[in-house]
PDB file of C-alpha atoms in Angstrom:
ATOM      1  CA  MET A  29       2.393  24.059  -3.057  1.00 42.00           C
ATOM      2  CA  MET A  30       3.801  20.551  -3.104  1.00 45.00           C
ATOM      3  CA  HIS A  31       5.909  19.437  -0.182  1.00 50.00           C
ATOM      4  CA  VAL A  32       8.234  16.452  -0.402  1.00 57.00           C
ATOM      5  CA  ASP A  33       9.200  14.978   2.944  1.00 55.00           C
ATOM      6  CA  ALA A  34      12.804  13.872   2.568  1.00 48.00           C
ATOM      7  CA  GLY A  35      14.051  15.177   5.899  1.00 39.00           C
ATOM      8  CA  ARG A  36      13.968  11.849   7.662  1.00 39.00           C
ATOM      9  CA  ALA A  37      14.753   8.341   6.575  1.00 40.00           C
ATOM     10  CA  ALA A  38      12.151   5.574   6.837  1.00 39.00           C
ATOM     11  CA  ASN A  39      13.585   4.643  10.249  1.00 40.00           C
ATOM     12  CA  GLY A  40      12.872   8.155  11.505  1.00 41.00           C
ATOM     13  CA  ARG A  41      16.516   9.233  11.778  1.00 37.00           C
ATOM     14  CA  ARG A  42      17.636  12.581  10.456  1.00 35.00           C
ATOM     15  CA  ARG A  43      19.252  12.377   7.035  1.00 37.00           C
ATOM     16  CA  ALA A  44      22.913  13.188   6.603  1.00 32.00           C
ATOM     17  CA  GLY A  45      23.879  16.825   6.069  1.00 30.00           C
ATOM     18  CA  PRO A  46      25.844  18.465   3.248  1.00 28.00           C
ATOM     19  CA  GLY A  47      29.216  17.443   4.667  1.00 27.00           C
ATOM     20  CA  ALA A  48      28.409  13.743   4.692  1.00 26.00           C
ATOM     21  CA  ASP A  49      29.883  11.140   2.363  1.00 27.00           C
ATOM     22  CA  PRO A  50      27.863  11.413  -0.894  1.00 30.00           C
ATOM     23  CA  GLY A  51      27.902   7.675  -1.283  1.00 32.00           C
ATOM     24  CA  ALA A  52      26.700   6.968   2.231  1.00 33.00           C
ATOM     25  CA  PRO A  53      23.148   5.726   2.752  1.00 36.00           C
ATOM     26  CA  GLY A  54      20.765   8.643   3.054  1.00 38.00           C
ATOM     27  CA  ALA A  55      23.346  11.251   2.043  1.00 38.00           C
ATOM     28  CA  PRO A  56      22.383  13.817  -0.606  1.00 43.00           C
ATOM     29  CA  GLY A  57      23.586  12.782  -4.041  1.00 44.00           C
ATOM     30  CA  GLY A  58      24.067   9.170  -2.906  1.00 52.00           C
ATOM     31  CA  SER A  59      23.769   6.216  -5.235  1.00 70.00           C
ATOM     32  CA  LYS A  60      20.550   4.823  -3.765  1.00 83.00           C
ATOM     33  CA  PRO A  61      17.615   4.513  -6.141  1.00 90.00           C
ATOM     34  CA  HIS A  62      14.688   6.740  -5.244  1.00 94.00           C
ATOM     35  CA  ALA A  63      11.074   5.980  -4.504  1.00 95.00           C
ATOM     36  CA  LEU A  64       8.160   8.370  -4.252  1.00 96.00           C
ATOM     37  CA  LEU A  65       5.346   7.517  -1.854  1.00 96.00           C
ATOM     38  CA  LEU A  66       1.981   8.949  -2.887  1.00 96.00           C
ATOM     39  CA  PRO A  67      -0.566   8.858  -0.052  1.00 95.00           C
ATOM     40  CA  GLY A  68      -4.314   8.713  -0.404  1.00 93.00           C
ATOM     41  CA  ARG A  69      -6.494  11.733   0.172  1.00 90.00           C
ATOM     42  CA  GLY A  70      -7.291  10.616   3.715  1.00 89.00           C
ATOM     43  CA  TYR A  71      -4.742   7.840   4.163  1.00 91.00           C
ATOM     44  CA  GLY A  72      -1.346   9.164   5.215  1.00 92.00           C
ATOM     45  CA  ALA A  73       2.152   7.757   5.127  1.00 92.00           C
ATOM     46  CA  HIS A  74       1.984   7.026   8.861  1.00 94.00           C
ATOM     47  CA  GLN A  75      -0.931   4.603   8.481  1.00 94.00           C
ATOM     48  CA  PRO A  76      -0.268   0.834   8.349  1.00 94.00           C
ATOM     49  CA  LEU A  77      -0.235   0.085   4.608  1.00 94.00           C
ATOM     50  CA  LEU A  78       2.067   2.951   3.706  1.00 95.00           C
ATOM     51  CA  HIS A  79       4.167   2.751   6.865  1.00 95.00           C
ATOM     52  CA  TYR A  80       5.164  -0.830   6.097  1.00 95.00           C
ATOM     53  CA  ALA A  81       5.379  -0.216   2.365  1.00 94.00           C
ATOM     54  CA  ARG A  82       7.860   2.547   3.111  1.00 94.00           C
ATOM     55  CA  ARG A  83       9.886   0.181   5.275  1.00 93.00           C
ATOM     56  CA  CYS A  84       9.903  -2.407   2.481  1.00 92.00           C
ATOM     57  CA  LEU A  85      11.262   0.193   0.075  1.00 92.00           C
ATOM     58  CA  ALA A  86      13.935   1.320   2.524  1.00 91.00           C
ATOM     59  CA  GLU A  87      15.010  -2.253   3.250  1.00 90.00           C
ATOM     60  CA  ALA A  88      15.199  -2.902  -0.506  1.00 89.00           C
ATOM     61  CA  GLY A  89      17.717  -0.046  -0.740  1.00 90.00           C
ATOM     62  CA  HIS A  90      15.556   2.883  -1.853  1.00 92.00           C
ATOM     63  CA  GLU A  91      15.639   6.419  -0.569  1.00 93.00           C
ATOM     64  CA  VAL A  92      11.978   7.195   0.015  1.00 94.00           C
ATOM     65  CA  ARG A  93      10.419  10.616  -0.405  1.00 94.00           C
ATOM     66  CA  VAL A  94       6.819  11.249   0.584  1.00 95.00           C
ATOM     67  CA  LEU A  95       4.624  13.632  -1.367  1.00 93.00           C
ATOM     68  CA  GLN A  96       2.331  15.797   0.743  1.00 90.00           C
ATOM     69  CA  TRP A  97      -0.803  16.792  -1.141  1.00 89.00           C
ATOM     70  CA  PRO A  98      -1.879  20.436  -1.049  1.00 88.00           C
ATOM     71  CA  ARG A  99      -5.116  21.453   0.600  1.00 85.00           C
ATOM     72  CA  GLY A 100      -8.139  22.019  -1.552  1.00 78.00           C
ATOM     73  CA  GLU A 101      -9.265  20.352  -4.740  1.00 78.00           C
ATOM     74  CA  LEU A 102      -7.158  17.365  -5.704  1.00 83.00           C
ATOM     75  CA  GLY A 103      -7.727  15.530  -8.963  1.00 90.00           C
ATOM     76  CA  ALA A 104      -5.856  13.496 -11.550  1.00 94.00           C
ATOM     77  CA  ASP A 105      -4.269  16.541 -13.198  1.00 94.00           C
ATOM     78  CA  VAL A 106      -2.908  17.848  -9.885  1.00 94.00           C
ATOM     79  CA  VAL A 107      -1.557  14.442  -8.853  1.00 95.00           C
ATOM     80  CA  THR A 108       0.140  13.984 -12.231  1.00 96.00           C
ATOM     81  CA  ARG A 109       1.705  17.442 -12.173  1.00 94.00           C
ATOM     82  CA  LEU A 110       3.058  17.045  -8.636  1.00 94.00           C
ATOM     83  CA  VAL A 111       4.498  13.605  -9.347  1.00 96.00           C
ATOM     84  CA  GLU A 112       6.141  14.910 -12.510  1.00 95.00           C
ATOM     85  CA  GLU A 113       7.654  17.842 -10.599  1.00 95.00           C
ATOM     86  CA  ALA A 114       8.892  15.597  -7.799  1.00 95.00           C
ATOM     87  CA  ALA A 115      10.468  13.150 -10.254  1.00 95.00           C
ATOM     88  CA  ALA A 116      12.133  15.964 -12.191  1.00 94.00           C
ATOM     89  CA  ALA A 117      13.728  17.204  -8.950  1.00 93.00           C
ATOM     90  CA  LEU A 118      15.440  13.860  -8.289  1.00 92.00           C
ATOM     91  CA  PRO A 119      19.126  13.498  -9.230  1.00 90.00           C
ATOM     92  CA  ARG A 120      18.327  10.884 -11.899  1.00 90.00           C
ATOM     93  CA  GLY A 121      14.827  11.988 -12.749  1.00 90.00           C
ATOM     94  CA  SER A 122      12.526   9.048 -13.405  1.00 91.00           C
ATOM     95  CA  ALA A 123      15.435   6.665 -14.117  1.00 91.00           C
ATOM     96  CA  GLY A 124      15.411   3.895 -11.534  1.00 90.00           C
ATOM     97  CA  LEU A 125      12.399   5.447  -9.813  1.00 95.00           C
ATOM     98  CA  VAL A 126       9.717   3.372  -8.072  1.00 96.00           C
ATOM     99  CA  LEU A 127       6.309   4.697  -7.052  1.00 97.00           C
ATOM    100  CA  ILE A 128       4.114   3.414  -4.269  1.00 96.00           C
ATOM    101  CA  ALA A 129       0.630   4.855  -4.202  1.00 97.00           C
ATOM    102  CA  LYS A 130      -2.632   4.523  -2.332  1.00 97.00           C
ATOM    103  CA  SER A 131      -6.033   5.414  -3.790  1.00 96.00           C
ATOM    104  CA  MET A 132      -5.842   9.091  -4.858  1.00 95.00           C
ATOM    105  CA  GLY A 133      -2.122   8.653  -5.542  1.00 96.00           C
ATOM    106  CA  THR A 134      -2.907   5.989  -8.146  1.00 97.00           C
ATOM    107  CA  HIS A 135      -4.026   8.744 -10.522  1.00 97.00           C
ATOM    108  CA  ALA A 136      -0.295   8.656 -11.325  1.00 97.00           C
ATOM    109  CA  ILE A 137      -0.703   5.311 -13.133  1.00 98.00           C
ATOM    110  CA  PRO A 138      -0.992   6.870 -16.633  1.00 98.00           C
ATOM    111  CA  TRP A 139       2.134   8.957 -15.963  1.00 98.00           C
ATOM    112  CA  ALA A 140       4.003   5.879 -14.729  1.00 98.00           C
ATOM    113  CA  ALA A 141       2.956   3.891 -17.801  1.00 97.00           C
ATOM    114  CA  GLU A 142       4.094   6.684 -20.131  1.00 97.00           C
ATOM    115  CA  HIS A 143       7.495   6.999 -18.427  1.00 96.00           C
ATOM    116  CA  GLY A 144       8.127   3.294 -17.774  1.00 96.00           C
ATOM    117  CA  VAL A 145       8.138   3.710 -14.000  1.00 97.00           C
ATOM    118  CA  PRO A 146       7.139   0.642 -11.962  1.00 96.00           C
ATOM    119  CA  GLY A 147       4.858   1.013  -8.971  1.00 96.00           C
ATOM    120  CA  ILE A 148       3.093  -0.655  -6.091  1.00 96.00           C
ATOM    121  CA  TRP A 149      -0.526   0.374  -6.586  1.00 98.00           C
ATOM    122  CA  LEU A 150      -2.648  -0.089  -3.455  1.00 97.00           C
ATOM    123  CA  THR A 151      -6.436   0.170  -3.955  1.00 97.00           C
ATOM    124  CA  PRO A 152      -6.036   1.678  -7.442  1.00 97.00           C
ATOM    125  CA  LEU A 153      -8.990   3.683  -8.729  1.00 97.00           C
ATOM    126  CA  LEU A 154      -9.965   1.174 -11.388  1.00 97.00           C
ATOM    127  CA  GLN A 155     -13.278   2.910 -12.091  1.00 95.00           C
ATOM    128  CA  VAL A 156     -11.342   5.847 -13.595  1.00 96.00           C
ATOM    129  CA  PRO A 157     -11.076   5.261 -17.371  1.00 97.00           C
ATOM    130  CA  ALA A 158      -7.576   6.739 -17.740  1.00 97.00           C
ATOM    131  CA  VAL A 159      -6.238   4.588 -14.904  1.00 98.00           C
ATOM    132  CA  ARG A 160      -7.884   1.450 -16.250  1.00 97.00           C
ATOM    133  CA  ALA A 161      -6.661   2.048 -19.807  1.00 97.00           C
ATOM    134  CA  ALA A 162      -3.042   2.571 -18.712  1.00 98.00           C
ATOM    135  CA  LEU A 163      -2.700  -0.649 -16.708  1.00 97.00           C
ATOM    136  CA  PRO A 164      -1.413  -2.908 -19.544  1.00 97.00           C
ATOM    137  CA  ALA A 165       1.350  -0.404 -20.316  1.00 97.00           C
ATOM    138  CA  LEU A 166       2.809  -0.459 -16.797  1.00 97.00           C
ATOM    139  CA  PRO A 167       6.324  -1.954 -16.758  1.00 96.00           C
ATOM    140  CA  PRO A 168       7.552  -5.094 -14.975  1.00 93.00           C
ATOM    141  CA  GLY A 169       8.035  -4.588 -11.266  1.00 93.00           C
ATOM    142  CA  SER A 170       4.491  -3.283 -10.817  1.00 95.00           C
ATOM    143  CA  LEU A 171       1.835  -4.722  -8.498  1.00 96.00           C
ATOM    144  CA  LEU A 172      -1.903  -4.163  -8.073  1.00 97.00           C
ATOM    145  CA  ALA A 173      -3.492  -4.830  -4.674  1.00 97.00           C
ATOM    146  CA  GLY A 174      -7.150  -4.473  -3.766  1.00 97.00           C
ATOM    147  CA  GLY A 175     -10.043  -5.989  -1.881  1.00 96.00           C
ATOM    148  CA  THR A 176     -13.334  -7.430  -3.006  1.00 96.00           C
ATOM    149  CA  ALA A 177     -15.303  -5.199  -0.587  1.00 97.00           C
ATOM    150  CA  ASP A 178     -13.775  -2.029  -2.039  1.00 97.00           C
ATOM    151  CA  PRO A 179     -16.086  -0.291  -4.545  1.00 96.00           C
ATOM    152  CA  THR A 180     -13.061   1.183  -6.364  1.00 95.00           C
ATOM    153  CA  TRP A 181     -11.670  -2.310  -7.067  1.00 97.00           C
ATOM    154  CA  ASP A 182     -12.526  -4.489 -10.053  1.00 96.00           C
ATOM    155  CA  GLY A 183     -10.938  -7.929  -9.971  1.00 95.00           C
ATOM    156  CA  ASP A 184     -11.732  -8.634 -13.617  1.00 95.00           C
ATOM    157  CA  VAL A 185     -10.039  -5.427 -14.767  1.00 96.00           C
ATOM    158  CA  ALA A 186      -7.038  -6.167 -12.558  1.00 96.00           C
ATOM    159  CA  ALA A 187      -6.707  -9.718 -13.866  1.00 95.00           C
ATOM    160  CA  ALA A 188      -7.027  -8.567 -17.492  1.00 95.00           C
ATOM    161  CA  SER A 189      -4.162  -6.095 -17.053  1.00 95.00           C
ATOM    162  CA  GLY A 190      -1.551  -8.860 -17.213  1.00 93.00           C
ATOM    163  CA  LEU A 191       0.109  -7.431 -14.096  1.00 94.00           C
ATOM    164  CA  PRO A 192       0.834  -9.248 -10.835  1.00 94.00           C
ATOM    165  CA  VAL A 193      -2.275  -8.930  -8.663  1.00 95.00           C
ATOM    166  CA  LEU A 194      -3.047  -9.488  -5.000  1.00 95.00           C
ATOM    167  CA  GLN A 195      -6.787  -9.622  -4.387  1.00 96.00           C
ATOM    168  CA  LEU A 196      -7.934  -9.898  -0.783  1.00 96.00           C
ATOM    169  CA  GLU A 197     -11.323 -11.463  -0.159  1.00 95.00           C
ATOM    170  CA  GLY A 198     -13.581  -9.249   1.942  1.00 96.00           C
ATOM    171  CA  ALA A 199     -11.064  -6.386   2.242  1.00 96.00           C
ATOM    172  CA  ASP A 200     -12.317  -2.802   2.087  1.00 97.00           C
ATOM    173  CA  HIS A 201     -10.694   0.380   0.769  1.00 97.00           C
ATOM    174  CA  ASN A 202      -8.204   0.331   3.661  1.00 96.00           C
ATOM    175  CA  LEU A 203      -7.435  -3.307   2.770  1.00 96.00           C
ATOM    176  CA  GLU A 204      -8.836  -4.328   6.148  1.00 96.00           C
ATOM    177  CA  ILE A 205     -11.541  -6.882   6.898  1.00 95.00           C
ATOM    178  CA  PRO A 206     -14.348  -5.033   8.696  1.00 96.00           C
ATOM    179  CA  GLY A 207     -15.103  -6.512  12.103  1.00 95.00           C
ATOM    180  CA  ASP A 208     -12.181  -8.961  12.046  1.00 95.00           C
ATOM    181  CA  VAL A 209      -8.906  -7.644  13.451  1.00 96.00           C
ATOM    182  CA  HIS A 210      -7.057 -10.944  13.048  1.00 95.00           C
ATOM    183  CA  ARG A 211      -7.899 -11.332   9.360  1.00 95.00           C
ATOM    184  CA  SER A 212      -7.037  -7.653   8.878  1.00 95.00           C
ATOM    185  CA  LEU A 213      -3.580  -8.213  10.344  1.00 95.00           C
ATOM    186  CA  ALA A 214      -3.150 -11.328   8.202  1.00 94.00           C
ATOM    187  CA  ALA A 215      -4.121  -9.271   5.137  1.00 95.00           C
ATOM    188  CA  LEU A 216      -1.544  -6.629   6.041  1.00 95.00           C
ATOM    189  CA  GLY A 217       1.097  -9.347   6.284  1.00 94.00           C
ATOM    190  CA  ARG A 218       0.191 -10.669   2.840  1.00 94.00           C
ATOM    191  CA  ILE A 219       0.431  -7.174   1.363  1.00 95.00           C
ATOM    192  CA  VAL A 220       3.836  -6.554   2.934  1.00 94.00           C
ATOM    193  CA  THR A 221       5.074  -9.895   1.607  1.00 93.00           C
ATOM    194  CA  ALA A 222       3.747  -9.103  -1.888  1.00 93.00           C
ATOM    195  CA  ILE A 223       5.514  -5.728  -1.861  1.00 93.00           C
ATOM    196  CA  SER A 224       8.789  -7.319  -0.791  1.00 92.00           C
ATOM    197  CA  GLU A 225       8.449 -10.007  -3.447  1.00 90.00           C
ATOM    198  CA  THR A 226       7.847  -7.346  -6.100  1.00 91.00           C
ATOM    199  CA  LEU A 227      10.770  -5.159  -5.072  1.00 88.00           C
ATOM    200  CA  VAL A 228      13.202  -8.041  -4.490  1.00 82.00           C
ATOM    201  CA  PRO A 229      12.226 -11.081  -6.621  1.00 68.00           C
ATOM    202  CA  SER A 230      14.658 -13.357  -4.760  1.00 61.00           C
ATOM    203  CA  PHE A 231      12.675 -12.637  -1.565  1.00 62.00           C
ATOM    204  CA  ARG A 232       9.987 -15.116  -2.614  1.00 54.00           C
ATOM    205  CA  GLU A 233      12.396 -18.058  -2.515  1.00 43.00           C
ATOM    206  CA  ASP A 234      12.006 -18.330   1.258  1.00 44.00           C
ATOM    207  CA  LEU A 235       8.252 -17.810   1.392  1.00 41.00           C
ATOM    208  CA  THR A 236       5.094 -19.713   0.586  1.00 42.00           C
ATOM    209  CA  PRO A 237       3.564 -18.143  -2.540  1.00 41.00           C
ATOM    210  CA  ILE A 238       0.755 -15.680  -1.895  1.00 41.00           C
ATOM    211  CA  ARG A 239      -2.731 -16.948  -2.536  1.00 42.00           C
ATOM    212  CA  GLY A 240      -5.327 -14.984  -4.464  1.00 47.00           C
ATOM    213  CA  LEU A 241      -4.865 -13.904  -8.043  1.00 43.00           C
ATOM    214  CA  PRO A 242      -1.380 -15.262  -8.793  1.00 40.00           C
ATOM    215  CA  LEU A 243       1.729 -13.144  -8.735  1.00 36.00           C
ATOM    216  CA  ARG A 244       3.280 -13.659 -12.144  1.00 36.00           C
TER     217      ARG A 244
END
């Protein structure tokens, strides 16, 4: 069974109850756009990449819901079905929806391309044919991020997609630099900046552009 964690806001506070103002931040039925966070198989929403990605989404005005994967076998068909069910349960469906996914969660890329849903795709599984084929159809507002030491990453495929890309030299599947905590923290900062720039284009006006494959 799929579980969607919407009980707490990204800042950890309890969401407003049924008697709250429907237009208030975090209140059910409010006007905030929604985002679904799709963790990796072994990389949860509490870990650095997704923790800060969730904060970026919240600060950009999104109500974030986290999908919890079921135990047992988890493949592309299961991920797609659960994302589709979660989106259908939102007040506006996939309209205005943003996805942010890590690794296993990026099996949702073909679904996102089909439904015109933008996403932040962290360590996408570019060796999967269906994922790779769907990249050019992803809408504006999407971002690919990966590292050259990650066997699931392919910089040439990412660059050919026509999407904004952040490629981190020497980063592994956790987008960390093995054996170098300072470069790992710097990489995390670059990822957070890239996410903010993607969600809020005006954000980049106050920042030095990110190096690597250019953000278009």
